[in-house]
mmCIF file of C-alpha atoms in Angstrom:
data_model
loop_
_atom_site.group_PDB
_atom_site.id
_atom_site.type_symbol
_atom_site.label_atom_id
_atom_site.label_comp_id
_atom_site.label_asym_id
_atom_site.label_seq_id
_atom_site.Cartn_x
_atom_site.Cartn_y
_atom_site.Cartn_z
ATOM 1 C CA UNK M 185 16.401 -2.295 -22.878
ATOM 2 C CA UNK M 186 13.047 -2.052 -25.316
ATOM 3 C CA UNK M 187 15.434 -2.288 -28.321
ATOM 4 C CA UNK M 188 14.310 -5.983 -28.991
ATOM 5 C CA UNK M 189 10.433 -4.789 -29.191
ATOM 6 C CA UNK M 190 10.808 -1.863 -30.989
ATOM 7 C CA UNK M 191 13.290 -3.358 -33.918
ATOM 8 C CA UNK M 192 10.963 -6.247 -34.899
ATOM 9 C CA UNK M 193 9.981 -5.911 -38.601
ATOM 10 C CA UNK M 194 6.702 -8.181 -38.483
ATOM 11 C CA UNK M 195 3.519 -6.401 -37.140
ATOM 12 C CA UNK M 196 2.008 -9.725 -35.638
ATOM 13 C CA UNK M 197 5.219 -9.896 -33.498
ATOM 14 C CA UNK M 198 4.841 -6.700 -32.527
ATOM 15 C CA UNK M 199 1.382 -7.197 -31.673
ATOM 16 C CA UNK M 200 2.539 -10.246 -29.182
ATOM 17 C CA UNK M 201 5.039 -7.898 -27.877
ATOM 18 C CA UNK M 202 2.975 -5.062 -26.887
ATOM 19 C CA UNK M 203 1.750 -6.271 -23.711
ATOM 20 C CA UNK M 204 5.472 -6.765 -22.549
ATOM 21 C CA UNK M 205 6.365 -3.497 -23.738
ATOM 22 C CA UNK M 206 3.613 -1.814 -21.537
ATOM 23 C CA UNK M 207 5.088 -3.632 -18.641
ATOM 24 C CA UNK M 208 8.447 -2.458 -19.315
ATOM 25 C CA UNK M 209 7.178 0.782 -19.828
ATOM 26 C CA UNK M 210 5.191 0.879 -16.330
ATOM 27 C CA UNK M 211 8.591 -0.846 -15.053
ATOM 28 C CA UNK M 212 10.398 2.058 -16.575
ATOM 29 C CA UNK M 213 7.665 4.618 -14.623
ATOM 30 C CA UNK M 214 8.370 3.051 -11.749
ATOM 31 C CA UNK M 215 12.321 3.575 -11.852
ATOM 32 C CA UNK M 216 12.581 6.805 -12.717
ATOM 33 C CA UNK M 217 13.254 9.888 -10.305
ATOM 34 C CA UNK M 218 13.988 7.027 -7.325
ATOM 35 C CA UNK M 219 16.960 7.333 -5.444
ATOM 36 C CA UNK M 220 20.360 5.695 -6.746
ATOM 37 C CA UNK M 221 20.612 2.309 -5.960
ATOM 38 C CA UNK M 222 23.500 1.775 -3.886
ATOM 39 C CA UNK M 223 25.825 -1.599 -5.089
ATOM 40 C CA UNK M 224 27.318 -4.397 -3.261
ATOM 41 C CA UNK M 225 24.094 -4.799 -0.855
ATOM 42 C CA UNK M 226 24.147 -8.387 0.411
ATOM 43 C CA UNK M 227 21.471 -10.611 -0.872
ATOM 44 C CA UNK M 228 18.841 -12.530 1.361
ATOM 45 C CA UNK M 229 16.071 -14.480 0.984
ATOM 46 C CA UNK M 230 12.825 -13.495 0.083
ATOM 47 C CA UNK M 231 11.539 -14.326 3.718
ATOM 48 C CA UNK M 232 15.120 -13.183 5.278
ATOM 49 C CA UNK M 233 14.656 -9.821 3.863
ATOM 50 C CA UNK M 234 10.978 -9.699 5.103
ATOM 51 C CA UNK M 235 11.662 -10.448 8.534
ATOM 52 C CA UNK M 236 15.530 -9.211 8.937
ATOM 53 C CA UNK M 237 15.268 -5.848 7.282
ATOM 54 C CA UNK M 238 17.693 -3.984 8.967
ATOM 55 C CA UNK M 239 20.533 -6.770 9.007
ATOM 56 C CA UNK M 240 23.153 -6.168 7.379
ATOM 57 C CA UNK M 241 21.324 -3.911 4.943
ATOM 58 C CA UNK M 242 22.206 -0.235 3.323
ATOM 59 C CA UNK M 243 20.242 2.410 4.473
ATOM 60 C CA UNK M 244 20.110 3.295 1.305
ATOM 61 C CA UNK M 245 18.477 0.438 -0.176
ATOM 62 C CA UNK M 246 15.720 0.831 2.465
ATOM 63 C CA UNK M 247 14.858 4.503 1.400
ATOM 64 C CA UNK M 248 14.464 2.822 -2.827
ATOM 65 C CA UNK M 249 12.496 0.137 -1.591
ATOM 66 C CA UNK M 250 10.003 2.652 0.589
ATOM 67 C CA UNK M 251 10.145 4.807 -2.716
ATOM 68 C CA UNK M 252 9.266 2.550 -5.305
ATOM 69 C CA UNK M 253 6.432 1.194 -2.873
ATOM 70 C CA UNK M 254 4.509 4.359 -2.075
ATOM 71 C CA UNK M 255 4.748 5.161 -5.641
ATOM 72 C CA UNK M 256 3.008 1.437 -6.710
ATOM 73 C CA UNK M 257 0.793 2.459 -3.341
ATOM 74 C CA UNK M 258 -0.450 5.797 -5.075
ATOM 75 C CA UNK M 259 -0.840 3.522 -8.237
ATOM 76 C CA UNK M 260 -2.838 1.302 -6.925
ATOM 77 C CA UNK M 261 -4.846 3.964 -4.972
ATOM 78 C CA UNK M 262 -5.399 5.806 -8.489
ATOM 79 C CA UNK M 263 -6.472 3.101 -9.872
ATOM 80 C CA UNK M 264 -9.390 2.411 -7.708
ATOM 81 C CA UNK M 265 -10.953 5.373 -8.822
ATOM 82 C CA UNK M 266 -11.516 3.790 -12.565
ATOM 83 C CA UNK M 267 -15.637 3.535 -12.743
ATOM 84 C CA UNK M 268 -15.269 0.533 -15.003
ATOM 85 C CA UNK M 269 -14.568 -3.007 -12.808
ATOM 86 C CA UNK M 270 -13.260 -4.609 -15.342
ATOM 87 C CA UNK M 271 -10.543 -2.090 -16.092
ATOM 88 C CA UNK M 272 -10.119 -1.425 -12.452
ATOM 89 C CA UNK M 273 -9.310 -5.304 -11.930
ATOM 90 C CA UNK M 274 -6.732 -5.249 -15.209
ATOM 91 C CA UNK M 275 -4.678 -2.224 -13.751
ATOM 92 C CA UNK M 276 -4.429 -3.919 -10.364
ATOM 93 C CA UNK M 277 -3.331 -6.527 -11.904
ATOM 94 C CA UNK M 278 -0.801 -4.917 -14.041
ATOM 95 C CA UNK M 279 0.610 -3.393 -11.215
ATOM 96 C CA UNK M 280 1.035 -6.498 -9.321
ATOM 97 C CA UNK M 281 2.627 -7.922 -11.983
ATOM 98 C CA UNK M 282 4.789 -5.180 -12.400
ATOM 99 C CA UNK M 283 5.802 -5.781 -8.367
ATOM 100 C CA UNK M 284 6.927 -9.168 -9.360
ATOM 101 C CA UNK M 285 8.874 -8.458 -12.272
ATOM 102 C CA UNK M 286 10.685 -5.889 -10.604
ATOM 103 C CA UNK M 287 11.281 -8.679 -7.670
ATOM 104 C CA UNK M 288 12.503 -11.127 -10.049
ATOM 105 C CA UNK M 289 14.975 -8.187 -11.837
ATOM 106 C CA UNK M 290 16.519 -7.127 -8.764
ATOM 107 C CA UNK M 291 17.394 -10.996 -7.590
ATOM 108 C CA UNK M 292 18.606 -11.911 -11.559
ATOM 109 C CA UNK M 293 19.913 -9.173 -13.088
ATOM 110 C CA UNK M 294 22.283 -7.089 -10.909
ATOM 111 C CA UNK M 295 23.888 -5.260 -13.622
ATOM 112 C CA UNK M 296 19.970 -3.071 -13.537
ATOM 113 C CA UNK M 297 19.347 -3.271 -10.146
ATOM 114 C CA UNK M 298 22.652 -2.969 -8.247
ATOM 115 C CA UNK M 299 20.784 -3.844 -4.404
ATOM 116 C CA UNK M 300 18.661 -5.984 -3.700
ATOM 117 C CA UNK M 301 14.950 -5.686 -3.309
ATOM 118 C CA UNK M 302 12.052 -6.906 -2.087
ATOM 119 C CA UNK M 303 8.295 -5.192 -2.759
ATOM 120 C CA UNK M 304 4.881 -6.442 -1.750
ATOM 121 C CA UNK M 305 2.548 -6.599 -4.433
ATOM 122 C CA UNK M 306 -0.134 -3.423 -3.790
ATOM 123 C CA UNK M 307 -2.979 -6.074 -4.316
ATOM 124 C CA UNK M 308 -1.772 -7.669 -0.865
ATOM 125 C CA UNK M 309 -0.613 -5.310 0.949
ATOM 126 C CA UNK M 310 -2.684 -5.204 4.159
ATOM 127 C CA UNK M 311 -1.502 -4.201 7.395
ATOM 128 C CA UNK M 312 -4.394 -6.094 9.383
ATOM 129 C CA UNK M 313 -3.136 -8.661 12.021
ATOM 130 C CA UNK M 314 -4.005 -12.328 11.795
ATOM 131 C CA UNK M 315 -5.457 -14.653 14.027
ATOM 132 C CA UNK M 316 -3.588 -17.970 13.195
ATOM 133 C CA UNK M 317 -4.342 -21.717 14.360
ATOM 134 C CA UNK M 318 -7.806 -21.018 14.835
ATOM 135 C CA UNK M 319 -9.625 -24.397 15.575
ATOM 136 C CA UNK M 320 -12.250 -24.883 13.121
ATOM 137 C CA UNK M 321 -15.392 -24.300 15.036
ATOM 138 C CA UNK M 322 -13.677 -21.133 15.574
ATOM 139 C CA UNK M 323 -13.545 -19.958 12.141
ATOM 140 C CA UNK M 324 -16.667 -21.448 11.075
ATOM 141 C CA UNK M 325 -17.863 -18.678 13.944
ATOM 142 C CA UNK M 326 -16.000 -16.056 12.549
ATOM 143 C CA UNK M 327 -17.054 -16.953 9.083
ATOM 144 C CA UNK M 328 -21.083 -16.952 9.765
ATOM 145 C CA UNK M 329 -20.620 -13.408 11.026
ATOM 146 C CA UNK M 330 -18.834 -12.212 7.289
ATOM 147 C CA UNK M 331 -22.045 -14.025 5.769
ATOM 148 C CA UNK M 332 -24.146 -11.352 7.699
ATOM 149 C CA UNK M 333 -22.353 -8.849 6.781
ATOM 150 C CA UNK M 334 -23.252 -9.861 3.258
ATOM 151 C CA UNK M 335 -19.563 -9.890 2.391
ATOM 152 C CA UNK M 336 -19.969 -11.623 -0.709
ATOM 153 C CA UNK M 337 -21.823 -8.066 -1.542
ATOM 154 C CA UNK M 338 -20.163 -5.931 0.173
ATOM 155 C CA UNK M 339 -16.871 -6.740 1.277
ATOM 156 C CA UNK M 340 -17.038 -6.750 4.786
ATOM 157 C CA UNK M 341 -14.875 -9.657 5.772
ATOM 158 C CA UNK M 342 -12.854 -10.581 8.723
ATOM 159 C CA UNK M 343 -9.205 -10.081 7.139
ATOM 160 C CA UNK M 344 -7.747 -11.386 10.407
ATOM 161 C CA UNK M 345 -8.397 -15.353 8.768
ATOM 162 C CA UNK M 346 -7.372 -15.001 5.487
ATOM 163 C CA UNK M 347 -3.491 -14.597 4.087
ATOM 164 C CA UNK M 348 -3.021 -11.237 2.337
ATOM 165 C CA UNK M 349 -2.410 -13.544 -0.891
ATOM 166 C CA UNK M 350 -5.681 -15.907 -0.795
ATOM 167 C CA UNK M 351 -6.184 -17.129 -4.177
ATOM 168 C CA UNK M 352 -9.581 -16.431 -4.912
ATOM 169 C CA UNK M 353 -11.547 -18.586 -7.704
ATOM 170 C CA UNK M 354 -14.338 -19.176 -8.839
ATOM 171 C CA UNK M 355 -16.217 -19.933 -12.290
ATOM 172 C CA UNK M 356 -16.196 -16.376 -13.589
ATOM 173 C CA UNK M 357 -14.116 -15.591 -16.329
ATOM 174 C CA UNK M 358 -13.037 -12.813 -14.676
ATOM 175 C CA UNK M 359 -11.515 -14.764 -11.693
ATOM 176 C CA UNK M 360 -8.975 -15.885 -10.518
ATOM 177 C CA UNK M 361 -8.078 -12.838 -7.906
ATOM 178 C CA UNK M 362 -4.625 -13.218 -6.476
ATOM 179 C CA UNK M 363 -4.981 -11.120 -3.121
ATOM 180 C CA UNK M 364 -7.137 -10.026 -0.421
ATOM 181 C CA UNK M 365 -7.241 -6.491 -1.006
ATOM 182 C CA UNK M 366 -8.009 -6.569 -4.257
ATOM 183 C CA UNK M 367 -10.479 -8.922 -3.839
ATOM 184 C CA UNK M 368 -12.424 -6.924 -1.257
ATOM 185 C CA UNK M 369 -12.156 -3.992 -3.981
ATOM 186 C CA UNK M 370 -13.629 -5.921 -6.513
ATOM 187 C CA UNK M 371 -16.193 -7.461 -4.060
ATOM 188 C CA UNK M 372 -17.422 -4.376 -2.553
ATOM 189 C CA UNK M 373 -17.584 -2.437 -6.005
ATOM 190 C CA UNK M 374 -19.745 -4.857 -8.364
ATOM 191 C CA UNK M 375 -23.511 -4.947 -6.946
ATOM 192 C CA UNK M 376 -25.615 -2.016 -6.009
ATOM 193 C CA UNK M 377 -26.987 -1.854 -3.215
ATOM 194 C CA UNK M 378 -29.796 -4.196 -2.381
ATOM 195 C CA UNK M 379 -28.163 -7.335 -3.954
ATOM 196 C CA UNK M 380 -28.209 -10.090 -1.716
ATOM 197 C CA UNK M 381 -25.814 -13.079 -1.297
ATOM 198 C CA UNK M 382 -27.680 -15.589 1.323
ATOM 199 C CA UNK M 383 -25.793 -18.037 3.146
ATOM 200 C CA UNK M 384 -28.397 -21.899 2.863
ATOM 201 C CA UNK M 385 -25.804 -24.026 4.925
ATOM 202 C CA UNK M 386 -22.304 -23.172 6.426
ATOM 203 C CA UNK M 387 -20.425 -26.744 8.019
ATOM 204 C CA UNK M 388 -17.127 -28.110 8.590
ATOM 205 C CA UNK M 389 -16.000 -31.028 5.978
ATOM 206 C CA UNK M 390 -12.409 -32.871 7.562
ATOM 207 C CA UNK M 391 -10.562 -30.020 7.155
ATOM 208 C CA UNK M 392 -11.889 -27.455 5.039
ATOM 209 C CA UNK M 393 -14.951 -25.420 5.455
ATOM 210 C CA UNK M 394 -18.022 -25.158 2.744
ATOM 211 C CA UNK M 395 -20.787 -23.033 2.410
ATOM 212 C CA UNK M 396 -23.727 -23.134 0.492
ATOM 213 C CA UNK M 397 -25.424 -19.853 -0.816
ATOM 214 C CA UNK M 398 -27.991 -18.080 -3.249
ATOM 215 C CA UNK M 399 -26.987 -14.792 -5.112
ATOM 216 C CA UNK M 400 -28.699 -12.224 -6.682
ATOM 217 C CA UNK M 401 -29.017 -8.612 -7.427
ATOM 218 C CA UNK M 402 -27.679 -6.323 -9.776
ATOM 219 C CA UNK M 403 -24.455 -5.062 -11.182
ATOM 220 C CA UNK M 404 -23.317 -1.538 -10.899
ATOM 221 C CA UNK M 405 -23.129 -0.123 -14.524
ATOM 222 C CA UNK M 406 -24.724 1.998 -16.096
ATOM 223 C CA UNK M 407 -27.862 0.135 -17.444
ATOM 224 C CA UNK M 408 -28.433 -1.627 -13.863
ATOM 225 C CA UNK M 409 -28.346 -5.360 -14.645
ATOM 226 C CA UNK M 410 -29.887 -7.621 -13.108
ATOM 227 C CA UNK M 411 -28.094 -10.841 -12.125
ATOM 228 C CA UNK M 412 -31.149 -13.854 -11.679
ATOM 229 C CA UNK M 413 -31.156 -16.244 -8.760
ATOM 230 C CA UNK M 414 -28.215 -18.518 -8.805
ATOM 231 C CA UNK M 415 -27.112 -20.977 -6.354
ATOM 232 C CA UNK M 416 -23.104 -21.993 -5.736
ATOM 233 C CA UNK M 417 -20.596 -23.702 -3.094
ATOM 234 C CA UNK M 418 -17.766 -21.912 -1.494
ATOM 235 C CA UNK M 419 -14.696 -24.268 -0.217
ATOM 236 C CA UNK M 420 -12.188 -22.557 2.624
ATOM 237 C CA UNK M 421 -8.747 -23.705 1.977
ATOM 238 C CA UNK M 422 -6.805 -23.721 5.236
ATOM 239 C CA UNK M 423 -2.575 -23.425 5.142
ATOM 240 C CA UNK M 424 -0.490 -24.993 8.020
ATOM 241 C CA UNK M 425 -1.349 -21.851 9.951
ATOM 242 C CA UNK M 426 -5.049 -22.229 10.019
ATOM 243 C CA UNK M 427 -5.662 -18.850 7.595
ATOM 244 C CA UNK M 428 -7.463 -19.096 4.383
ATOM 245 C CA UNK M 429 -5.288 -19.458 1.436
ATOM 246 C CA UNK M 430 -7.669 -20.756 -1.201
ATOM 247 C CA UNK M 431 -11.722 -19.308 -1.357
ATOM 248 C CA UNK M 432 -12.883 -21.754 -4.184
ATOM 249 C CA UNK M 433 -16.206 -20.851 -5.699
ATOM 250 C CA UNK M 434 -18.724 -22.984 -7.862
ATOM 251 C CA UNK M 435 -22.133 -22.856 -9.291
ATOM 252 C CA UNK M 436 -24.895 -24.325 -9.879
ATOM 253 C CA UNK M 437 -24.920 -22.494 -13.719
ATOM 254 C CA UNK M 438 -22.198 -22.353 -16.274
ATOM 255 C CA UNK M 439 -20.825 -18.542 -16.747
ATOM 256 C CA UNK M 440 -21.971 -18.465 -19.675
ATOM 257 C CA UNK M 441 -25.526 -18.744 -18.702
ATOM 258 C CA UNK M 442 -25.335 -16.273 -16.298
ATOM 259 C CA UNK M 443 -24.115 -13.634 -18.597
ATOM 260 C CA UNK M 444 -26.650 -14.373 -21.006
ATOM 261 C CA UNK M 445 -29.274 -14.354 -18.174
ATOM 262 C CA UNK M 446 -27.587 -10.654 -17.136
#
């Protein structure tokens, strides 16, 4: 399986490979010590085997998939205890892409994974309920009581409106964040205490919602900095069921000049 990476004679194309080969590896991890995948499982959907997990399904298969997700759950949980955000972010985002290439195995390449299956990517796996077709008064409610919670600081948001995979962008090069879990662990691990996100307008616009806010505060590493007074938009992007799918972020500054200015 690695035999095409680790035969290559020229070090720069073993340089390109060696991200793939750490995914393989992790894949590898992942694999190893998990039950034996039973064959001849039939294959569903992605969304049939989400919401009909016990038709016509092995047992079997069930106790692999629960295996191979607590261990990317304990993972992921390991992970957040890496002091470094930056690091934290890449190994959450390794593991989600490891979810997804293990997903894309198992429906491709049967001759590896004999049954089907389907895993949630640890970054989005929450178990909160939503609150779906929300009129937008409604949510604009909902939403002014995150921005007192200083979410943007600290995380606190109302995980009810959004869909566990909200794309979450914004300017920083550090973005985009592809789930809200991870997102509220990034969010509620970058500014000490103190920092202050404050919310200048919140309003409906046809059928998104935008706010208007003014950040500062500083960053939590080891020398303290301090992030100067900027100002920035936020855009809620609504899908057909009324939760957030999109939380689009833009400034008044260029990235650039805020890390200098850090």
């Amino acid at each position: 399986f690695f035999w095409p990476f680790l035969r290559t004679s020229s070090p720069k194309t073993m340089m390109s490979s060696y991200p793939r080969l750490i995914l393989l590896i992790l894949v590898s991890f992942l694999i190893i010590d998990s039950e034996t995948f039973t064959p001849n499982t039939p294959i569903q959907s992605l969304r049939e085997k989400k919401l009909k997990s016990t038709t016509n399904h092995n047992p079997n298969t069930s106790n692999n998939e629960r295996g191979l997700q607590t261990r990317l759950e304990n993972l992921y949980q390991s992970s957040l205890s890496i002091k470094c955000p930056f690091f934290r972010r890449r190994t959450a985002d390794l593991l989600d892409s490891t979810t997804l290439t293990l997903n894309f195995l198992a429906s491709r390449h049967r001759s590896i994974f004999p049954s089907f299956l389907y895993l949630t990517p640890p970054g989005s796996s929450l178990t909160s309920s939503k609150t779906p077709n929300l009129p937008l008064s409604t949510l604009k409610t909902v939403l002014l009581e995150d921005w007192s919670n200083n979410y943007y600081i600290t995380g606190s948001l109302t995980c009810g409106i959004y869909n566990d995979d909200t794309l979450f962008t914004s300017p920083d090069p550090d973005m985009p964040v592809s789930g809200l879990r991870k997102y509220i662990s990034a969010s509620s691990n970058l500014f000490l205490p103190g920092s202050r996100c404050e919310l200048k307008r919140l309003e409906v616009v046809g059928e998104v919602i935008k706010a208007e806010w003014r950040l500062e505060g500083r960053l939590k590493l080891p020398w303290r900095p301090k992030v100067w007074s900027y100002e920035g938009c936020t855009t809620y992007i609504f899908d057909e069921e009324g939760l957030v799918k999109e939380h689009r972020e833009e400034w008044n500054v260029g990235w650039v000049e805020v890390f200098l200015r850090t």
